[in-house]
Each structure stands twice: as C-alpha cells, then as structure tokens.
Short mmCIF file of C-alpha atoms in Angstrom, two decimals:
data_model
loop_
_atom_site.label_atom_id
_atom_site.label_comp_id
_atom_site.label_asym_id
_atom_site.label_seq_id
_atom_site.Cartn_x
_atom_site.Cartn_y
_atom_site.Cartn_z
CA UNK A 989 0.00 0.00 0.00
CA UNK A 990 1.27 3.46 -0.87
CA UNK A 991 1.85 6.21 1.66
CA UNK A 992 -0.99 8.12 0.05
CA UNK A 993 -3.38 5.22 0.61
CA UNK A 994 -2.40 5.05 4.28
CA UNK A 995 -3.07 8.76 4.67
CA UNK A 996 -6.43 8.48 2.89
CA UNK A 997 -7.50 5.59 5.13
CA UNK A 998 -6.47 7.45 8.28
CA UNK A 999 -8.51 10.47 7.17
CA UNK A 1000 -11.52 8.27 6.39
CA UNK A 1001 -11.45 6.86 9.92
CA UNK A 1002 -12.16 10.31 11.37
CA UNK A 1003 -14.24 11.79 8.51
CA UNK A 1004 -17.89 12.92 8.55
CA UNK A 1005 -18.05 13.16 12.37
CA UNK A 1006 -17.90 9.36 12.63
CA UNK A 1007 -15.81 7.29 15.01
CA UNK A 1008 -14.61 3.79 15.76
CA UNK A 1009 -16.46 0.95 17.46
CA UNK A 1010 -14.05 -1.20 19.45
CA UNK A 1011 -15.37 -4.76 19.47
CA UNK A 1012 -11.94 -6.31 20.01
CA UNK A 1013 -12.46 -7.74 23.50
CA UNK A 1014 -10.42 -10.88 24.00
CA UNK A 1015 -12.38 -14.10 24.47
CA UNK A 1016 -11.72 -14.15 28.25
CA UNK A 1017 -12.93 -10.54 28.59
CA UNK A 1018 -16.00 -11.21 26.46
CA UNK A 1019 -16.75 -14.34 28.51
CA UNK A 1020 -16.53 -12.35 31.77
CA UNK A 1021 -19.10 -9.86 30.50
CA UNK A 1022 -21.35 -12.70 29.35
CA UNK A 1023 -21.03 -14.46 32.71
CA UNK A 1024 -22.28 -11.38 34.59
CA UNK A 1025 -25.46 -11.47 32.50
CA UNK A 1026 -25.96 -15.22 32.50
CA UNK A 1027 -25.09 -15.60 28.80
CA UNK A 1028 -23.34 -18.87 27.81
CA UNK A 1029 -19.57 -18.39 27.45
CA UNK A 1030 -19.25 -20.21 24.15
CA UNK A 1031 -17.79 -19.47 20.73
CA UNK A 1032 -21.30 -19.58 19.24
CA UNK A 1033 -22.64 -17.04 21.77
CA UNK A 1034 -19.72 -14.73 21.00
CA UNK A 1035 -20.35 -15.16 17.27
CA UNK A 1036 -24.06 -14.40 17.67
CA UNK A 1037 -23.33 -11.27 19.70
CA UNK A 1038 -20.82 -10.04 17.14
CA UNK A 1039 -23.31 -10.72 14.35
CA UNK A 1040 -25.81 -8.55 16.23
CA UNK A 1041 -23.28 -5.71 16.21
CA UNK A 1042 -22.07 -5.89 12.61
CA UNK A 1043 -25.58 -6.29 11.17
CA UNK A 1044 -27.04 -3.29 13.04
CA UNK A 1045 -28.98 -1.32 10.39
CA UNK A 1046 -27.55 2.13 9.51
CA UNK A 1047 -24.43 1.61 11.67
CA UNK A 1048 -22.26 2.99 8.87
CA UNK A 1049 -23.94 6.38 9.21
CA UNK A 1050 -22.16 6.95 12.52
CA UNK A 1051 -19.29 4.44 12.63
CA UNK A 1052 -16.30 4.65 10.25
CA UNK A 1053 -14.37 1.59 11.42
CA UNK A 1054 -14.67 -1.42 13.71
CA UNK A 1055 -11.80 -3.01 15.62
CA UNK A 1056 -12.05 -6.80 15.59
CA UNK A 1057 -10.42 -9.56 17.62
CA UNK A 1058 -8.57 -12.47 15.97
CA UNK A 1059 -11.50 -14.86 16.51
CA UNK A 1060 -13.96 -12.28 15.15
CA UNK A 1061 -12.15 -11.51 11.89
CA UNK A 1062 -12.45 -15.20 10.99
CA UNK A 1063 -16.13 -15.53 11.90
CA UNK A 1064 -19.24 -15.44 9.73
CA UNK A 1065 -22.91 -14.68 9.96
CA UNK A 1066 -25.22 -17.63 10.50
CA UNK A 1067 -25.83 -17.69 6.72
CA UNK A 1068 -22.09 -18.05 6.05
CA UNK A 1069 -21.30 -14.45 5.02
CA UNK A 1070 -17.91 -13.42 6.46
CA UNK A 1071 -18.11 -10.62 9.01
CA UNK A 1072 -15.44 -8.67 7.09
CA UNK A 1073 -17.69 -8.68 4.02
CA UNK A 1074 -20.72 -7.54 6.06
CA UNK A 1075 -18.71 -4.70 7.60
CA UNK A 1076 -17.22 -3.56 4.29
CA UNK A 1077 -20.59 -3.62 2.52
CA UNK A 1078 -21.96 -1.38 5.30
CA UNK A 1079 -19.35 1.23 4.32
CA UNK A 1080 -17.28 0.56 7.45
CA UNK A 1081 -13.52 -0.13 7.49
CA UNK A 1082 -12.46 -3.37 9.23
CA UNK A 1083 -9.59 -3.20 11.71
CA UNK A 1084 -7.85 -5.68 13.98
CA UNK A 1085 -6.32 -5.75 17.47
CA UNK A 1086 -2.81 -7.19 17.16
CA UNK A 1087 -1.19 -7.01 20.60
CA UNK A 1088 -1.43 -10.11 22.78
CA UNK A 1089 -2.04 -8.30 26.04
CA UNK A 1090 -0.32 -6.45 28.86
CA UNK A 1091 1.87 -8.66 31.06
CA UNK A 1092 3.71 -7.98 34.32
CA UNK A 1093 6.90 -6.03 33.55
CA UNK A 1094 10.09 -7.62 34.91
CA UNK A 1095 11.75 -5.45 37.55
CA UNK A 1096 8.80 -3.06 37.69
CA UNK A 1097 6.28 -4.12 40.38
CA UNK A 1098 2.77 -2.87 39.63
CA UNK A 1099 3.58 -2.03 36.00
CA UNK A 1100 2.89 -3.79 32.72
CA UNK A 1101 4.43 -4.17 29.26
CA UNK A 1102 2.34 -5.02 26.21
CA UNK A 1103 3.58 -8.02 24.23
CA UNK A 1104 3.03 -9.22 20.67
CA UNK A 1105 5.90 -7.97 18.51
CA UNK A 1106 7.24 -11.47 17.83
CA UNK A 1107 5.83 -12.70 14.53
CA UNK A 1108 3.84 -9.49 14.06
CA UNK A 1109 5.06 -8.80 10.51
CA UNK A 1110 3.61 -12.09 9.24
CA UNK A 1111 0.38 -11.68 11.20
CA UNK A 1112 -0.14 -8.21 9.74
CA UNK A 1113 0.23 -9.58 6.21
CA UNK A 1114 -2.44 -12.20 6.95
CA UNK A 1115 -4.82 -9.62 8.42
CA UNK A 1116 -4.35 -7.34 5.41
CA UNK A 1117 -5.24 -10.21 3.07
CA UNK A 1118 -8.24 -10.97 5.29
CA UNK A 1119 -9.51 -7.43 4.64
CA UNK A 1120 -8.27 -5.38 7.60
CA UNK A 1121 -7.07 -1.88 6.76
CA UNK A 1122 -6.06 -0.67 10.19
CA UNK A 1123 -4.78 -2.21 13.42
CA UNK A 1124 -4.65 -1.45 17.14
CA UNK A 1125 -2.09 -1.93 19.92
CA UNK A 1126 -2.90 -0.97 23.52
CA UNK A 1127 -0.44 -0.06 26.23
CA UNK A 1128 -1.56 0.44 29.85
CA UNK A 1129 0.05 2.90 32.25
CA UNK A 1130 -0.88 2.80 35.94
CA UNK A 1131 -0.66 5.79 38.28
CA UNK A 1132 0.18 4.94 41.91
CA UNK A 1133 2.84 5.68 44.50
CA UNK A 1134 6.17 5.83 42.66
CA UNK A 1135 4.74 4.82 39.30
CA UNK A 1136 4.67 5.05 36.36
CA UNK A 1137 8.42 4.72 36.04
CA UNK A 1138 10.36 6.15 33.13
CA UNK A 1139 11.48 2.61 32.26
CA UNK A 1140 7.89 1.43 31.87
CA UNK A 1141 6.83 4.45 29.83
CA UNK A 1142 9.84 4.20 27.50
CA UNK A 1143 9.56 0.43 26.96
CA UNK A 1144 5.88 0.67 26.09
CA UNK A 1145 6.41 3.71 23.86
CA UNK A 1146 9.11 1.88 21.90
CA UNK A 1147 6.86 -1.16 21.45
CA UNK A 1148 4.02 1.08 20.20
CA UNK A 1149 6.37 2.72 17.71
CA UNK A 1150 7.79 -0.57 16.42
CA UNK A 1151 4.24 -1.90 16.02
CA UNK A 1152 3.19 1.26 14.15
CA UNK A 1153 6.12 1.02 11.75
CA UNK A 1154 5.34 -2.62 10.99
CA UNK A 1155 1.68 -1.75 10.39
CA UNK A 1156 2.52 0.92 7.85
CA UNK A 1157 4.94 -1.44 6.11
CA UNK A 1158 2.03 -3.90 5.75
CA UNK A 1159 -0.40 -1.23 4.48
CA UNK A 1160 -2.35 -0.94 7.73
CA UNK A 1161 -3.07 2.35 9.54
CA UNK A 1162 -1.84 1.95 13.13
CA UNK A 1163 -4.10 2.98 15.98
CA UNK A 1164 -1.62 3.95 18.70
CA UNK A 1165 -3.25 3.46 22.11
CA UNK A 1166 -1.30 4.52 25.21
CA UNK A 1167 -3.89 4.32 28.00
CA UNK A 1168 -3.32 5.99 31.35
CA UNK A 1169 -5.74 4.00 33.50
CA UNK A 1170 -8.55 5.55 35.56
CA UNK A 1171 -7.93 3.13 38.44
CA UNK A 1172 -6.66 4.60 41.70
CA UNK A 1173 -7.08 7.84 43.63
CA UNK A 1174 -5.01 10.27 41.54
CA UNK A 1175 -6.21 13.78 40.73
CA UNK A 1176 -7.05 15.31 37.37
CA UNK A 1177 -3.80 17.31 37.40
CA UNK A 1178 -1.73 14.19 38.13
CA UNK A 1179 -3.41 12.40 35.22
CA UNK A 1180 -2.60 15.38 33.02
CA UNK A 1181 1.08 15.30 33.98
CA UNK A 1182 1.42 11.58 33.33
CA UNK A 1183 -0.60 11.67 30.08
CA UNK A 1184 1.59 14.49 28.73
CA UNK A 1185 4.78 12.62 29.61
CA UNK A 1186 3.48 9.40 28.04
CA UNK A 1187 2.36 11.10 24.82
CA UNK A 1188 5.60 13.05 24.44
CA UNK A 1189 7.61 9.85 24.91
CA UNK A 1190 5.40 7.95 22.44
CA UNK A 1191 5.78 10.58 19.73
CA UNK A 1192 9.52 10.76 20.29
CA UNK A 1193 9.68 7.01 19.60
CA UNK A 1194 7.33 7.28 16.60
CA UNK A 1195 9.73 9.82 15.06
CA UNK A 1196 12.68 7.54 15.73
CA UNK A 1197 10.94 4.58 14.09
CA UNK A 1198 10.06 6.77 11.06
CA UNK A 1199 6.32 6.33 11.43
CA UNK A 1200 4.33 8.52 9.04
CA UNK A 1201 2.25 10.63 11.41
CA UNK A 1202 -0.27 11.52 8.70
CA UNK A 1203 -1.00 7.78 8.33
CA UNK A 1204 -1.85 6.93 11.96
CA UNK A 1205 -4.55 7.61 14.55
CA UNK A 1206 -3.89 8.30 18.23
CA UNK A 1207 -6.20 6.59 20.75
CA UNK A 1208 -5.52 8.17 24.16
CA UNK A 1209 -7.36 8.41 27.44
CA UNK A 1210 -9.13 11.62 28.33
CA UNK A 1211 -7.47 13.52 31.18
CA UNK A 1212 -9.61 12.46 34.15
CA UNK A 1213 -9.49 12.16 37.91
CA UNK A 1214 -9.28 8.55 39.08
CA UNK A 1215 -12.58 6.77 39.60
CA UNK A 1216 -12.17 6.87 43.38
CA UNK A 1217 -10.63 10.37 43.62
CA UNK A 1218 -12.59 12.53 46.07
CA UNK A 1219 -12.66 15.46 43.64
CA UNK A 1220 -14.47 14.86 40.34
CA UNK A 1221 -14.16 17.82 38.01
CA UNK A 1222 -16.96 19.04 35.75
CA UNK A 1223 -17.41 18.03 32.14
CA UNK A 1224 -16.01 21.39 30.99
CA UNK A 1225 -12.99 21.16 33.28
CA UNK A 1226 -12.19 17.70 31.90
CA UNK A 1227 -12.55 19.04 28.34
CA UNK A 1228 -10.15 21.92 29.06
CA UNK A 1229 -7.55 19.71 30.77
CA UNK A 1230 -7.68 17.10 27.98
CA UNK A 1231 -7.40 19.47 25.04
CA UNK A 1232 -4.65 21.56 26.65
CA UNK A 1233 -2.65 18.39 27.32
CA UNK A 1234 -3.08 17.18 23.74
CA UNK A 1235 -2.10 20.56 22.26
CA UNK A 1236 1.22 20.36 24.12
CA UNK A 1237 1.96 16.76 23.15
CA UNK A 1238 0.38 15.73 19.83
CA UNK A 1239 1.85 16.96 16.51
CA UNK A 1240 -0.50 18.71 14.10
CA UNK A 1241 0.38 16.15 11.38
CA UNK A 1242 -1.73 13.49 13.12
CA UNK A 1243 -5.15 13.48 11.37
CA UNK A 1244 -7.25 12.33 14.28
CA UNK A 1245 -7.48 11.55 17.98
CA UNK A 1246 -10.05 8.87 18.82
CA UNK A 1247 -10.56 8.69 22.57
CA UNK A 1248 -10.99 5.45 24.46
CA UNK A 1249 -13.79 5.39 27.02
CA UNK A 1250 -11.73 3.63 29.69
CA UNK A 1251 -14.55 2.72 32.03
CA UNK A 1252 -16.58 5.92 31.73
CA UNK A 1253 -20.34 5.57 31.38
CA UNK A 1254 -21.66 5.99 27.85
CA UNK A 1255 -23.42 9.24 28.74
CA UNK A 1256 -20.40 10.80 30.46
CA UNK A 1257 -18.02 9.82 27.64
CA UNK A 1258 -20.38 11.44 25.12
CA UNK A 1259 -20.81 14.58 27.24
CA UNK A 1260 -17.05 15.07 27.66
CA UNK A 1261 -16.35 14.52 23.95
CA UNK A 1262 -19.14 16.95 23.13
CA UNK A 1263 -17.69 19.63 25.42
CA UNK A 1264 -14.28 19.36 23.73
CA UNK A 1265 -15.73 19.72 20.24
CA UNK A 1266 -18.17 22.45 21.23
CA UNK A 1267 -15.44 24.61 22.73
CA UNK A 1268 -12.33 23.81 20.71
CA UNK A 1269 -13.20 22.12 17.39
CA UNK A 1270 -12.63 25.13 15.12
CA UNK A 1271 -9.17 25.74 16.62
CA UNK A 1272 -7.71 22.24 16.61
CA UNK A 1273 -5.24 20.77 14.09
CA UNK A 1274 -6.69 17.25 14.42
CA UNK A 1275 -10.18 15.76 14.57
CA UNK A 1276 -11.44 14.72 18.03
CA UNK A 1277 -13.32 11.45 17.55
CA UNK A 1278 -14.17 8.35 19.58
CA UNK A 1279 -13.09 4.72 19.72
CA UNK A 1280 -15.40 3.34 22.38
CA UNK A 1281 -16.12 -0.25 23.41
CA UNK A 1282 -18.31 -0.60 26.49
CA UNK A 1283 -19.50 3.01 26.18
CA UNK A 1284 -21.26 1.96 22.95
CA UNK A 1285 -21.83 -1.77 23.47
CA UNK A 1286 -22.89 -2.18 27.09
CA UNK A 1287 -26.58 -1.14 26.81
CA UNK A 1288 -27.00 -3.46 23.81
CA UNK A 1289 -25.36 -6.39 25.61
CA UNK A 1290 -27.61 -5.92 28.65
CA UNK A 1291 -30.72 -5.84 26.46
CA UNK A 1292 -29.67 -8.82 24.32
CA UNK A 1293 -29.11 -11.26 27.22
CA UNK A 1294 -28.15 -13.93 24.66
CA UNK A 1295 -31.71 -14.16 23.30
CA UNK A 1296 -32.59 -14.04 19.60
CA UNK A 1297 -35.86 -12.22 20.34
CA UNK A 1298 -33.96 -9.28 21.84
CA UNK A 1299 -31.67 -8.63 18.86
CA UNK A 1300 -33.65 -5.78 17.31
CA UNK A 1301 -34.02 -3.86 20.59
CA UNK A 1302 -30.32 -4.36 21.37
CA UNK A 1303 -29.35 -3.08 17.92
CA UNK A 1304 -31.46 0.05 18.46
CA UNK A 1305 -29.59 0.69 21.73
CA UNK A 1306 -26.23 0.21 20.00
CA UNK A 1307 -27.19 2.58 17.19
CA UNK A 1308 -28.41 5.14 19.73
CA UNK A 1309 -25.05 5.26 21.50
CA UNK A 1310 -23.22 5.49 18.15
CA UNK A 1311 -25.51 8.36 17.14
CA UNK A 1312 -24.93 10.13 20.47
CA UNK A 1313 -21.18 10.07 19.89
CA UNK A 1314 -21.59 11.24 16.29
CA UNK A 1315 -23.58 14.16 17.72
CA UNK A 1316 -20.84 14.77 20.30
CA UNK A 1317 -18.30 15.16 17.50
CA UNK A 1318 -20.54 17.89 16.09
CA UNK A 1319 -20.92 19.57 19.49
CA UNK A 1320 -24.63 18.76 19.33
CA UNK A 1321 -25.00 16.10 22.03
CA UNK A 1322 -27.16 16.86 25.06
CA UNK A 1323 -28.78 14.93 27.90
CA UNK A 1324 -32.20 15.22 26.24
CA UNK A 1325 -31.00 12.76 23.58
CA UNK A 1326 -30.83 10.07 26.27
CA UNK A 1327 -34.41 10.53 27.35
CA UNK A 1328 -35.85 10.37 23.84
CA UNK A 1329 -33.62 7.65 22.40
CA UNK A 1330 -33.07 10.05 19.50
#
C-alpha cells in the first residue's frame, strides 16, 4: 500500500463526524461480561453477539471503522457471510487488534508491558489479506505511589512505535493506544502530567521509528481524575484539561485523535467529547473522535441477554449510542438525547 493510501484511510477513519467501534475484546474478557449477565460463554454465543453488532442497520452512518479480535475476523454470519464482508458492505472499514495483552513487567512491580511484537510482521500480512485496513495496539500505564516509572513508559512507547512502523509497512493504519488508567485515587492534574509525559515519549519514539504521522490515529485516554478520587471535576474542566494536554503533546500532522472510554459511562463519555468539540473544534489541528467499546456496546449487551428475540431492541440501543457520539463530534450532544432515544 502506498503512503498516500495510508493517509487516505487514516482520514476516512475520522471523517464525517464518525468514530470507531471497538469490538476487540479478547475471548476471556468477552466471557466475563457474558457471565455477569448469564449468557453462555461459548464461541457460538460470541459469534451471535458479534453478528448482532455488525448487522445493526444504519451503523455505517455513525461508525467509520470497527476493531475486531482475531477470533472475530475469521467468523461469519449464520448464513455463512464473512463478518469482514458484512462490515465492508456497510461502508465501514475493518480493523484488527494485534497485541497479545499487557503482562507484568520484569523489575517493575505494579507495571505492565504489552507483548506481541514477535511474529507481528507475518500476522499483519495475513490480516491485510483478510480485509483489515487498520490495526490497534494498547499499552496500559498505571498511576500509583512511585509509578509510572520512566522505564515502563519508555519500553511501552518503543513497542508502540515498532508496532506502528510494521503496520505501515504492511499497508495498515496503526491505531496507537497509550492508555493511562482511571484506576486509583489520583487527581485530574496528576493524570494530566502523566498523560503528557506518556504522549511526548510515544511521539519521540514514533519519530525515531520513522512512522508517518499523517497515516496513523492516536487513541488516548481523556485527562480524568481517578474513579475513586474525592474530587471529580466538571465536564467542561475535563474538556479543558484534555485538550490543553493534547495541544502540548500531539503533533499537528496526526489526522485524528479517537478517545478510548476507559470505564466511563456511555453518557459521560459522550458529554465530555461533546464539550471538547463544542469549545475547541474550530481551533484544533486534528479531529477529536471516539473509539469506544463498552460506552457503545454495554446497553445493547444488557438488552440482548443472549436471546434471539432481543436482537432488534439491542441493535437500536447500540445505534443510539453510536448516534450520540456522532452528535458529540458535532458539538450537538445533550442529555435530552438520552431521554428520547433520538
């Protein structure tokens, strides 16, 4: 794939106020969510749930790309149509998660390193031939006493950059996801400090690995107080802190920033994204989009309950959350949308 094609694909992923739907949960994570709702933890149940998602009518009006898991990219509808074909025909770009998870980092208690570089070049070729046009790699950074360490940040940043370079070599747009976790008791300002340091380190490594910034998408956390922090700032304060952090750390060449939801409720994630676009959109060098998983999927999963008769209602809930986030990109989301199911 040419450089120009990479750049075009990256732009398409954040065009028309659309965003990404992350449906790349690993099988163990998917099974945990099923177990909480009494849904069988089987390959067929996972396939049926994913079919519900990819066949949601009009999804392509609000979603530009979907991130798949290895099992998912090989699955089919009940009638035998490959999911990749269903997604592509809906006008949505298929993507694929390619890391193999965050593991305990040797010599760094409480910190993790994401693995999956071994054999990645060959896997990327296979995924490209399967129809994927972008990929995702997630790094997790924990804030606690004495961490994150510089060693952890640098090791993860280098892995992200090496992954991104391999993606572009294979013709895939890399989604670069350095996530500063919401777990803990840290303040908004502490999150901002760590997020800025992480992003600056990541982009330093991306430059060193000669990654084409115009042909990638950044998937960061919003700058937030920890879930159990005693002080929870307003939606507008979060928007200000997040955008100011990004302006100091993210080069203008990057076409788009697609936030992860990271455990936020669907409504709060939409409200915070809306506030950023409402206040800053006309002044920003990059698009502010979304790449949400639970913040789009959770209501649909709870309605579905593993039952065929609930598919249509679950799809309506999924589409509603996608539409809310599309509206948030336009600065047009408001709480009234939740009450009406608009």
